[in-house]
Amino acid sequence: MRYLSTRGGEPVSAAEAIVRGISPSGGLYVPESYPKIELNNNVRGGYLATAHRVMQAYLTETNAKDLDQMISHAYRSFDHVDVTPLIKLSDSEHVLELWHGPTMAFKDIALQMLPHLMRDSLQQTGETKQVYILVATSGDTGKAALEGFKDVEGTRVLVFYPYGGVSEAQRLQMVTQEGANVDVCAVRGNFDDAQTGVKQIFASKETAETLAKEGWRLSSANSINFGRLLPQIVYYFTSYETLLAREEIKPGEAINFCVPTGNFGDILAGEYARRMGLPIHKLICASNRNNVLTDFFDNGVYNDNRPFYQSMSCSIDILISSNLERLLFELADRDDATVRSWMGDLKEKGMYALPQDALKKLKQTFAAGWCNEEDTLQTIRRVFDRTGYLMDPHTAVAQCVYERYVRDTQDTTKTVLLSTANPYKFASDVLGAFETPGQDDFENVKRLNMLSGALVPKGISTLLGKPERHNDVCDLEEMTKRVLQPILKP
Ligand SMILES: *Cc1c(COP(=O)(O)O)cnc(C)c1O
């Protein structure tokens, strides 16, 4: 299988796509075709077996035994035998918990796997340089990348997060990270600023040359890396297989997925699953007040000239949704010149517009909606009162959007709601759905536990009292300097 760049250029192998992260033309790598997968109506093989079938179809040059090992290593760190358990909320609604990995958010699914894929890809491409992984995070990717790459030989990781723009648990998770090759720095700016800064560093020939002289090359663990996207396709298949095995659906029956969406990686994996033959009726894209995607799915105009809001579902506080470019490539019938012109418009004017026929195609598969902070809290409360299930703010955004979608469309198709974080990762906000939270986050964790009875994950309770090791803050203009500093240090 070869990989094409959305903005043109030579096709490359999967290994090259993963090592590079982004193509020299600035485009994202996409597979030349979507392999069809036989659905497994009996789930005895479980998550690992399906993961193998899905990933091997894209990693045609990776040795099958090696891949098996990588997969079983990656998902060993999850605290649930199903890896991503599926919980029935009602006859039509099932919640897919994607947060049973070490950092309690869905990023672990990809970032526990990526270091293995990266190592294998480096081997396949004969790379001799060490790999410097740069990450811009809206809260969860950073910690998951640090956990995934810590002490992985031949790599070093630097995470930039928006100063004051992440939850206290997210911040503590990052600044207390241990490991010899890990580094964290807050940036004075929002997530989009940090992500743009990282993209500029990737685009700089000068920085690349400086690093190359010292024996390093840059790579990305952000969701633009195909190695991030690939492991996420798996749970669309496993959740479908689980519904089949539980006889909730019949073979071939189409279902919906509703996904809280920021950089568009998670929901795009669903679109890839659909193109691989998974029966999907609608992919529902859920946003918070940063509703640039809702408008895009509504009228085909992507316009990021709008205020940026900080919300309690901070991991989806995003106005520049990078992975959307892969969907645009398909909407443009894989014409990279069209993608280049849209992305040019986005860069120059902060907006681009789809032609009507592309918008029509888009609406066949996607629906979209958004909700505000008050809706989010009310949804957490309503779902808990009705079912006893406690949702985090991101999951609640998806739930609220889903309820409105059903109200507006009367669509009774069985739906899987992707739950992307454990509620205790946002304990103070979640507690706010029930009572006025206090100042102390850990008191709020205890209080939420008493109120809800939901189990406190070990990763949260052990955060308290860990020393803060990474307290650096820098300005946007200093990001390049901050990247080079540990390498050039005498
Ligand atoms: C990253 C993240 C999302 C959004 O995923 P994308 O792939 O960026 O769309 C949603 N919820 C949580 C908790 C996340 O960490």
Coordinates of C-alpha atoms and ligand atoms in Angstrom, one line a residue:
M1 CA 0.0 0.0 0.0
R2 CA 1.3 3.4 -1.0
Y3 CA 0.4 6.7 0.6
L4 CA -0.4 9.9 -1.3
S5 CA -0.1 13.5 0.0
T6 CA -3.3 15.6 0.0
R7 CA -1.3 18.4 -1.5
G8 CA 0.6 16.4 -4.1
G9 CA 4.1 14.9 -4.4
E10 CA 5.6 11.4 -4.6
P11 CA 3.7 8.5 -3.1
V12 CA 5.5 6.9 -0.2
S13 CA 5.4 3.7 1.9
A14 CA 3.5 3.5 5.1
A15 CA 6.8 3.5 7.0
E16 CA 7.9 6.7 5.3
A17 CA 4.5 8.3 5.9
I18 CA 4.7 7.5 9.6
V19 CA 8.3 8.7 10.0
R20 CA 7.6 11.9 8.2
G21 CA 4.3 12.7 9.8
I22 CA 3.6 15.4 7.2
S23 CA 4.5 15.4 3.5
P24 CA 7.1 17.8 2.1
S25 CA 4.3 19.7 0.3
G26 CA 2.7 20.3 3.7
G27 CA -0.1 17.8 2.9
L28 CA -1.3 14.9 5.0
Y29 CA -0.7 11.3 3.9
V30 CA -3.7 9.2 2.9
P31 CA -3.8 5.6 1.7
E32 CA -4.0 5.1 -2.1
S33 CA -7.2 3.0 -1.5
Y34 CA -9.4 1.7 1.3
P35 CA -8.9 -2.0 1.9
K36 CA -12.2 -3.9 2.4
I37 CA -12.4 -5.9 5.7
E38 CA -14.5 -8.9 6.3
L39 CA -16.7 -8.3 9.4
N40 CA -16.2 -10.8 12.1
N41 CA -19.6 -11.8 13.6
N42 CA -18.0 -13.6 16.5
V43 CA -15.8 -11.5 18.7
R44 CA -13.8 -14.3 20.4
G45 CA -10.6 -12.9 18.9
G46 CA -11.5 -9.7 20.7
Y47 CA -9.9 -6.3 20.3
L48 CA -6.4 -7.5 19.5
A49 CA -7.5 -9.7 16.6
T50 CA -9.6 -7.0 15.0
A51 CA -6.8 -4.5 15.5
H52 CA -4.5 -6.8 13.6
R53 CA -6.8 -7.3 10.7
V54 CA -7.5 -3.6 10.3
M55 CA -3.9 -2.4 10.7
Q56 CA -2.3 -5.1 8.6
A57 CA -4.5 -4.1 5.7
Y58 CA -2.8 -0.7 5.7
L59 CA 0.7 -1.8 6.8
T60 CA 1.2 -4.3 4.0
E61 CA 5.0 -4.2 4.4
T62 CA 5.0 -4.8 8.1
N63 CA 5.7 -8.4 9.3
A64 CA 2.6 -10.0 10.7
K65 CA 4.3 -11.4 13.7
D66 CA 5.9 -8.1 14.5
L67 CA 2.6 -6.4 14.2
D68 CA 1.0 -8.8 16.6
Q69 CA 3.6 -8.1 19.1
M70 CA 3.3 -4.4 18.8
I71 CA -0.4 -4.6 19.3
S72 CA -0.3 -6.8 22.3
H73 CA 2.4 -4.5 23.9
A74 CA 0.4 -1.4 23.2
Y75 CA -2.9 -2.5 24.7
R76 CA -1.5 -4.3 27.7
S77 CA -1.5 -1.0 29.5
F78 CA -5.3 -0.7 29.3
D79 CA -7.3 -1.5 32.4
H80 CA -10.2 -3.3 30.7
V81 CA -10.1 -6.7 29.0
D82 CA -12.2 -5.4 26.1
V83 CA -9.7 -2.4 25.7
T84 CA -12.7 -0.2 24.7
P85 CA -15.8 -1.5 26.5
L86 CA -19.2 -0.8 25.1
I87 CA -21.9 0.2 27.7
K88 CA -25.6 0.0 26.9
L89 CA -27.4 3.2 27.9
S90 CA -30.8 2.6 26.2
D91 CA -32.2 0.4 23.4
S92 CA -30.9 2.7 20.8
E93 CA -27.8 4.1 22.5
H94 CA -24.4 2.6 23.4
V95 CA -21.4 4.3 24.9
L96 CA -18.0 3.3 23.7
E97 CA -15.4 4.0 26.4
L98 CA -12.2 4.9 24.8
W99 CA -10.4 6.0 28.0
H100 CA -9.1 2.9 29.7
G101 CA -5.5 3.6 28.8
P102 CA -2.8 5.1 31.1
T103 CA -3.8 8.8 30.7
M104 CA -7.6 8.2 30.8
A105 CA -8.4 9.8 27.5
F106 CA -8.9 8.4 24.0
K107 CA -5.5 9.5 22.7
D108 CA -3.9 6.5 24.4
I109 CA -5.5 4.2 21.8
A110 CA -3.3 5.7 19.1
L111 CA -0.4 6.9 21.2
Q112 CA 0.3 3.6 23.0
M113 CA 0.6 2.1 19.5
L114 CA 2.4 4.9 17.7
P115 CA 5.9 4.5 19.3
H116 CA 5.9 0.8 18.2
L117 CA 4.8 1.8 14.7
M118 CA 7.5 4.6 14.7
R119 CA 10.3 2.2 15.7
D120 CA 9.2 -0.3 13.1
S121 CA 9.0 2.4 10.4
L122 CA 12.4 3.7 11.3
Q123 CA 13.8 0.3 10.8
Q124 CA 12.0 -0.2 7.5
T125 CA 13.3 3.1 6.2
G126 CA 16.8 2.6 7.4
E127 CA 16.8 5.9 9.3
T128 CA 19.9 6.4 11.4
K129 CA 19.0 9.8 13.0
Q130 CA 17.3 10.0 16.3
V131 CA 13.7 11.2 16.2
Y132 CA 12.6 14.4 17.9
I133 CA 8.8 14.3 18.4
L134 CA 7.1 17.6 18.6
V135 CA 3.6 17.8 20.0
A136 CA 1.1 20.6 20.3
T137 CA -1.7 19.6 22.7
S138 CA -5.1 20.8 23.6
G139 CA -4.7 18.8 26.8
D140 CA -4.8 15.0 26.2
T141 CA -2.4 14.3 23.4
G142 CA 0.5 15.7 25.3
K143 CA 0.3 13.3 28.2
A144 CA -0.5 10.4 26.0
A145 CA 2.6 11.1 23.8
L146 CA 4.8 11.5 26.9
E147 CA 3.6 8.2 28.3
G148 CA 3.9 6.4 24.9
F149 CA 7.4 7.6 24.1
K150 CA 8.9 7.9 27.5
D151 CA 12.3 6.2 27.5
V152 CA 11.8 4.8 24.0
E153 CA 15.3 4.6 22.7
G154 CA 16.3 6.9 19.8
T155 CA 13.5 9.4 20.5
R156 CA 12.9 12.5 22.5
V157 CA 9.5 14.3 23.0
L158 CA 8.7 17.9 23.5
V159 CA 5.1 18.9 24.3
F160 CA 3.7 22.4 24.0
Y161 CA 0.4 23.1 25.7
P162 CA -1.7 26.3 26.0
Y163 CA -0.8 28.1 29.2
G164 CA -3.9 28.2 31.3
G165 CA -5.9 26.4 28.6
V166 CA -6.0 22.8 30.1
S167 CA -7.7 21.2 33.1
E168 CA -5.8 21.0 36.3
A169 CA -5.6 17.2 36.0
Q170 CA -4.3 17.5 32.5
R171 CA -1.7 20.0 33.5
L172 CA -0.5 17.9 36.5
Q173 CA -0.4 14.8 34.3
M174 CA 2.1 16.5 32.0
V175 CA 4.2 18.5 34.4
T176 CA 4.8 15.5 36.6
Q177 CA 5.9 13.3 33.7
E178 CA 8.9 11.2 34.4
G179 CA 11.4 9.8 31.9
A180 CA 14.8 10.8 30.6
N181 CA 13.7 11.9 27.1
V182 CA 10.6 13.9 27.8
D183 CA 10.1 17.7 27.9
V184 CA 7.1 19.9 28.4
C185 CA 6.6 23.6 27.9
A186 CA 3.5 25.9 28.3
V187 CA 3.0 28.4 25.5
R188 CA 1.4 31.8 26.0
G189 CA -1.4 31.4 23.4
N190 CA -4.3 29.0 22.7
F191 CA -4.1 25.6 21.1
D192 CA -4.4 26.8 17.5
D193 CA -1.5 29.1 18.1
A194 CA 0.6 26.3 19.5
Q195 CA -0.4 24.0 16.7
T196 CA 0.4 26.6 14.1
G197 CA 3.8 27.2 15.8
V198 CA 4.6 23.5 15.6
K199 CA 3.6 23.3 12.0
Q200 CA 5.9 26.3 11.2
I201 CA 8.8 24.5 12.9
F202 CA 8.1 21.5 10.7
A203 CA 8.1 23.6 7.6
S204 CA 11.4 25.4 8.5
K205 CA 14.3 24.0 6.4
E206 CA 16.7 26.0 8.6
T207 CA 15.5 24.2 11.8
A208 CA 15.6 20.8 10.0
E209 CA 19.2 21.5 8.9
T210 CA 20.3 22.6 12.4
L211 CA 18.8 19.5 13.9
A212 CA 20.2 17.2 11.2
K213 CA 23.8 18.4 11.9
E214 CA 23.3 17.2 15.5
G215 CA 21.9 13.8 14.3
W216 CA 18.2 14.5 14.8
R217 CA 15.1 14.6 12.6
L218 CA 11.7 16.0 13.5
S219 CA 8.6 13.9 13.5
S220 CA 5.1 14.5 14.7
A221 CA 2.9 12.6 17.1
N222 CA -0.1 14.9 16.4
S223 CA -3.1 13.4 14.8
I224 CA -2.0 14.5 11.4
N225 CA 0.4 11.5 11.5
F226 CA -1.2 8.5 9.7
G227 CA 0.2 6.3 12.5
R228 CA -2.2 8.1 14.8
L229 CA -5.2 7.7 12.6
L230 CA -4.8 4.0 11.9
P231 CA -5.2 2.6 15.4
Q232 CA -8.4 4.6 15.8
I233 CA -10.2 2.8 12.9
V234 CA -10.1 -0.4 15.0
Y235 CA -12.7 0.5 17.6
Y236 CA -15.3 1.3 15.0
F237 CA -15.1 -2.3 13.9
T238 CA -14.9 -3.8 17.4
S239 CA -17.9 -1.9 18.6
Y240 CA -19.9 -3.0 15.6
E241 CA -18.8 -6.6 16.2
T242 CA -19.8 -6.3 19.8
L243 CA -23.3 -5.1 18.9
L244 CA -23.6 -8.1 16.5
A245 CA -22.4 -10.6 19.1
R246 CA -24.9 -9.2 21.6
E247 CA -27.6 -9.4 18.9
E248 CA -28.3 -5.7 19.3
I249 CA -28.1 -5.5 15.5
K250 CA -28.4 -7.8 12.5
P251 CA -25.5 -8.5 10.1
G252 CA -25.3 -5.7 7.7
E253 CA -27.4 -3.3 9.7
A254 CA -26.1 0.2 9.5
I255 CA -25.5 2.2 12.7
N256 CA -24.6 5.8 13.7
F257 CA -21.6 7.0 15.5
C258 CA -21.6 10.3 17.4
V259 CA -18.2 11.8 18.1
P260 CA -17.0 14.8 20.1
T261 CA -14.7 16.4 17.5
G262 CA -11.7 18.7 17.6
N263 CA -9.0 18.0 15.2
F264 CA -11.2 15.6 13.2
G265 CA -9.0 12.6 13.7
D266 CA -11.4 10.5 15.7
I267 CA -14.4 10.9 13.5
L268 CA -12.3 10.6 10.3
A269 CA -11.2 7.2 11.5
G270 CA -15.0 6.4 11.4
E271 CA -15.2 7.6 7.8
Y272 CA -12.2 5.4 6.9
A273 CA -14.1 2.4 8.6
R274 CA -17.1 3.3 6.4
R275 CA -15.0 3.3 3.3
M276 CA -13.6 -0.1 4.3
G277 CA -17.1 -1.5 4.3
L278 CA -18.4 -1.0 7.8
P279 CA -22.2 -0.3 7.6
I280 CA -22.5 3.3 8.9
H281 CA -25.6 5.4 8.4
K282 CA -24.5 8.7 9.9
L283 CA -21.3 10.0 11.5
I284 CA -22.5 12.8 13.8
C285 CA -19.9 15.5 14.5
A286 CA -20.3 17.2 17.9
S287 CA -18.7 20.5 18.8
N288 CA -18.8 22.9 21.7
R289 CA -19.1 26.7 21.3
N290 CA -16.1 26.5 18.9
N291 CA -18.6 25.4 16.3
V292 CA -16.6 26.0 13.1
L293 CA -17.3 22.4 12.0
T294 CA -21.0 22.6 12.6
D295 CA -21.2 25.6 10.3
F296 CA -19.0 23.8 7.7
F297 CA -21.3 20.7 7.6
D298 CA -24.3 23.0 7.5
N299 CA -23.3 25.4 4.6
G300 CA -20.0 24.1 3.2
V301 CA -18.1 27.2 4.3
Y302 CA -15.2 26.7 6.6
N303 CA -14.5 30.1 8.3
D304 CA -12.2 30.4 11.3
N305 CA -12.6 34.2 11.5
R306 CA -14.4 33.9 14.8
P307 CA -13.7 34.2 18.5
F308 CA -12.0 31.3 20.2
Y309 CA -13.8 30.2 23.4
Q310 CA -12.3 28.3 26.3
S311 CA -14.7 25.6 27.5
M312 CA -14.8 22.8 29.9
S313 CA -14.6 20.4 27.0
C314 CA -11.2 21.9 26.3
S315 CA -9.8 19.1 24.2
I316 CA -12.2 20.1 21.4
D317 CA -11.5 23.9 21.8
I318 CA -10.2 24.1 18.2
L319 CA -10.9 26.3 15.2
I320 CA -8.4 24.8 12.8
S321 CA -9.3 21.2 12.4
S322 CA -6.3 19.7 10.7
N323 CA -7.5 16.2 9.8
L324 CA -10.5 17.7 7.8
E325 CA -8.0 18.0 5.0
R326 CA -8.1 14.3 4.5
L327 CA -11.8 14.4 4.0
L328 CA -11.5 17.4 1.7
F329 CA -9.1 15.3 -0.5
E330 CA -12.0 12.8 -1.0
L331 CA -14.5 15.5 -1.6
A332 CA -12.2 16.9 -4.3
D333 CA -12.2 13.4 -5.9
R334 CA -8.5 13.2 -4.8
D335 CA -7.4 16.2 -6.8
D336 CA -4.5 17.7 -4.9
A337 CA -4.7 21.0 -6.7
T338 CA -8.2 21.6 -5.4
V339 CA -7.1 20.9 -1.9
R340 CA -4.1 23.2 -2.3
S341 CA -6.4 26.0 -3.4
W342 CA -8.8 25.5 -0.4
M343 CA -5.9 25.4 2.0
G344 CA -4.4 28.5 0.4
D345 CA -7.7 30.3 1.0
L346 CA -7.8 29.1 4.6
K347 CA -4.3 30.4 5.1
E348 CA -4.9 33.8 3.4
K349 CA -8.5 34.6 4.2
G350 CA -9.2 32.2 7.1
M351 CA -11.9 30.6 5.0
Y352 CA -12.8 28.4 2.0
A353 CA -16.1 27.3 0.5
L354 CA -17.1 23.9 -1.0
P355 CA -19.0 23.7 -4.2
Q356 CA -22.6 22.6 -3.8
D357 CA -22.1 19.0 -5.1
A358 CA -19.3 18.4 -2.6
L359 CA -21.5 19.7 0.2
K360 CA -24.3 17.4 -0.9
K361 CA -21.9 14.4 -0.8
L362 CA -20.8 15.5 2.6
K363 CA -24.3 15.5 4.0
Q364 CA -25.0 12.0 2.9
T365 CA -22.7 10.7 5.6
F366 CA -22.2 13.5 8.1
A367 CA -24.5 15.3 10.5
A368 CA -23.3 17.9 12.9
G369 CA -24.3 20.0 15.9
W370 CA -22.9 21.9 18.9
C371 CA -23.9 22.8 22.4
N372 CA -22.8 25.4 25.0
E373 CA -21.5 25.0 28.5
E374 CA -24.9 25.1 30.2
D375 CA -26.2 22.3 27.9
T376 CA -23.1 20.3 28.7
L377 CA -23.7 20.5 32.4
Q378 CA -27.4 19.8 32.1
T379 CA -26.6 16.8 29.9
I380 CA -24.2 15.3 32.5
R381 CA -26.9 15.7 35.2
R382 CA -29.8 14.4 33.1
V383 CA -27.9 11.3 31.9
F384 CA -26.8 10.6 35.4
D385 CA -30.2 11.0 36.9
R386 CA -31.8 8.8 34.2
T387 CA -29.2 6.0 34.0
G388 CA -26.6 6.4 36.7
Y389 CA -23.9 6.8 34.1
L390 CA -21.4 9.6 34.7
M391 CA -20.0 11.4 31.5
D392 CA -17.1 13.7 31.1
P393 CA -17.8 17.1 29.4
H394 CA -16.6 15.9 25.9
T395 CA -18.9 12.9 26.0
A396 CA -21.7 15.1 27.3
V397 CA -21.3 17.4 24.3
A398 CA -21.7 14.4 22.0
Q399 CA -24.7 13.2 24.0
C400 CA -26.4 16.5 23.9
V401 CA -25.8 16.8 20.1
Y402 CA -27.1 13.3 19.6
E403 CA -30.3 13.9 21.5
R404 CA -31.0 17.0 19.4
Y405 CA -30.2 15.1 16.2
V406 CA -32.7 12.5 17.2
R407 CA -35.3 15.1 18.0
D408 CA -34.8 16.9 14.7
T409 CA -34.5 13.9 12.4
Q410 CA -36.5 11.2 14.2
D411 CA -33.7 8.8 13.2
T412 CA -33.9 5.7 15.4
T413 CA -30.8 4.0 14.0
K414 CA -28.8 2.3 16.8
T415 CA -26.0 4.7 17.8
V416 CA -22.6 4.4 19.4
L417 CA -21.5 7.4 21.3
L418 CA -17.8 7.8 21.6
S419 CA -16.8 8.6 25.1
T420 CA -13.4 10.2 25.0
A421 CA -12.3 10.8 28.6
N422 CA -12.9 9.6 32.1
P423 CA -15.1 12.1 34.0
Y424 CA -12.5 12.4 36.8
K425 CA -10.1 14.0 34.4
F426 CA -12.5 17.0 34.6
A427 CA -13.7 16.5 38.1
S428 CA -14.3 20.1 39.1
D429 CA -16.4 20.8 35.9
V430 CA -18.3 17.6 36.2
L431 CA -19.1 18.2 39.8
G432 CA -20.5 21.6 38.7
A433 CA -23.4 19.6 37.1
F434 CA -24.5 18.6 40.7
E435 CA -23.4 21.4 43.0
T436 CA -21.0 24.4 43.2
P437 CA -17.5 22.9 43.1
G438 CA -14.8 24.1 45.6
Q439 CA -11.4 25.4 44.8
D440 CA -9.4 22.2 45.4
D441 CA -9.5 19.8 42.5
F442 CA -8.8 16.8 44.6
E443 CA -11.5 17.6 47.1
N444 CA -13.8 17.8 44.1
V445 CA -12.7 14.4 43.0
K446 CA -13.6 13.0 46.4
R447 CA -16.9 14.8 46.4
L448 CA -17.8 13.6 42.9
N449 CA -17.0 10.1 44.0
M450 CA -19.3 10.3 47.0
L451 CA -22.1 11.8 44.9
S452 CA -21.8 9.5 41.9
G453 CA -20.2 6.3 43.2
A454 CA -18.2 6.2 39.9
L455 CA -14.8 4.6 40.5
V456 CA -11.8 7.0 40.8
P457 CA -9.1 5.7 38.4
K458 CA -5.7 5.1 39.9
G459 CA -4.0 7.6 37.6
I460 CA -6.0 10.4 39.2
S461 CA -5.5 9.5 42.8
T462 CA -1.7 9.1 42.4
L463 CA -1.3 12.5 40.7
L464 CA -1.6 14.2 44.1
G465 CA 1.8 15.0 45.6
K466 CA 3.9 14.0 42.6
P467 CA 6.7 16.6 42.1
E468 CA 6.2 19.1 39.2
R469 CA 9.2 18.6 37.0
H470 CA 8.3 20.7 33.9
N471 CA 7.3 24.3 34.7
D472 CA 8.7 26.1 31.7
V473 CA 6.6 28.7 29.9
C474 CA 7.5 30.4 26.6
D475 CA 6.1 32.9 24.1
L476 CA 4.9 31.8 20.7
E477 CA 7.9 33.4 19.1
E478 CA 10.3 31.4 21.3
M479 CA 9.0 28.0 20.3
T480 CA 11.8 27.3 17.8
K481 CA 14.4 28.3 20.3
R482 CA 12.8 26.1 22.9
V483 CA 12.9 23.1 20.5
L484 CA 16.6 23.6 19.7
Q485 CA 17.8 24.5 23.2
P486 CA 18.2 20.9 24.6
I487 CA 19.9 19.7 21.4
L488 CA 22.4 22.5 21.1
K489 CA 23.1 22.7 24.8
P490 CA 26.9 22.2 25.2
Ligands
LIG1 C1 -8.6 14.8 21.4 C2 -9.9 14.7 22.1 C3 -11.1 14.8 21.4 C4 -11.1 15.2 19.9 O1 -10.5 14.2 19.0 P1 -10.1 14.7 17.6 O2 -9.5 13.5 17.0 O3 -9.1 15.8 17.8 O4 -11.3 15.1 16.9 C5 -12.3 14.6 22.0 N1 -12.3 14.4 23.4 C6 -11.1 14.2 24.1 C7 -11.2 14.0 25.5 C8 -9.9 14.4 23.5 O5 -8.8 14.2 24.2

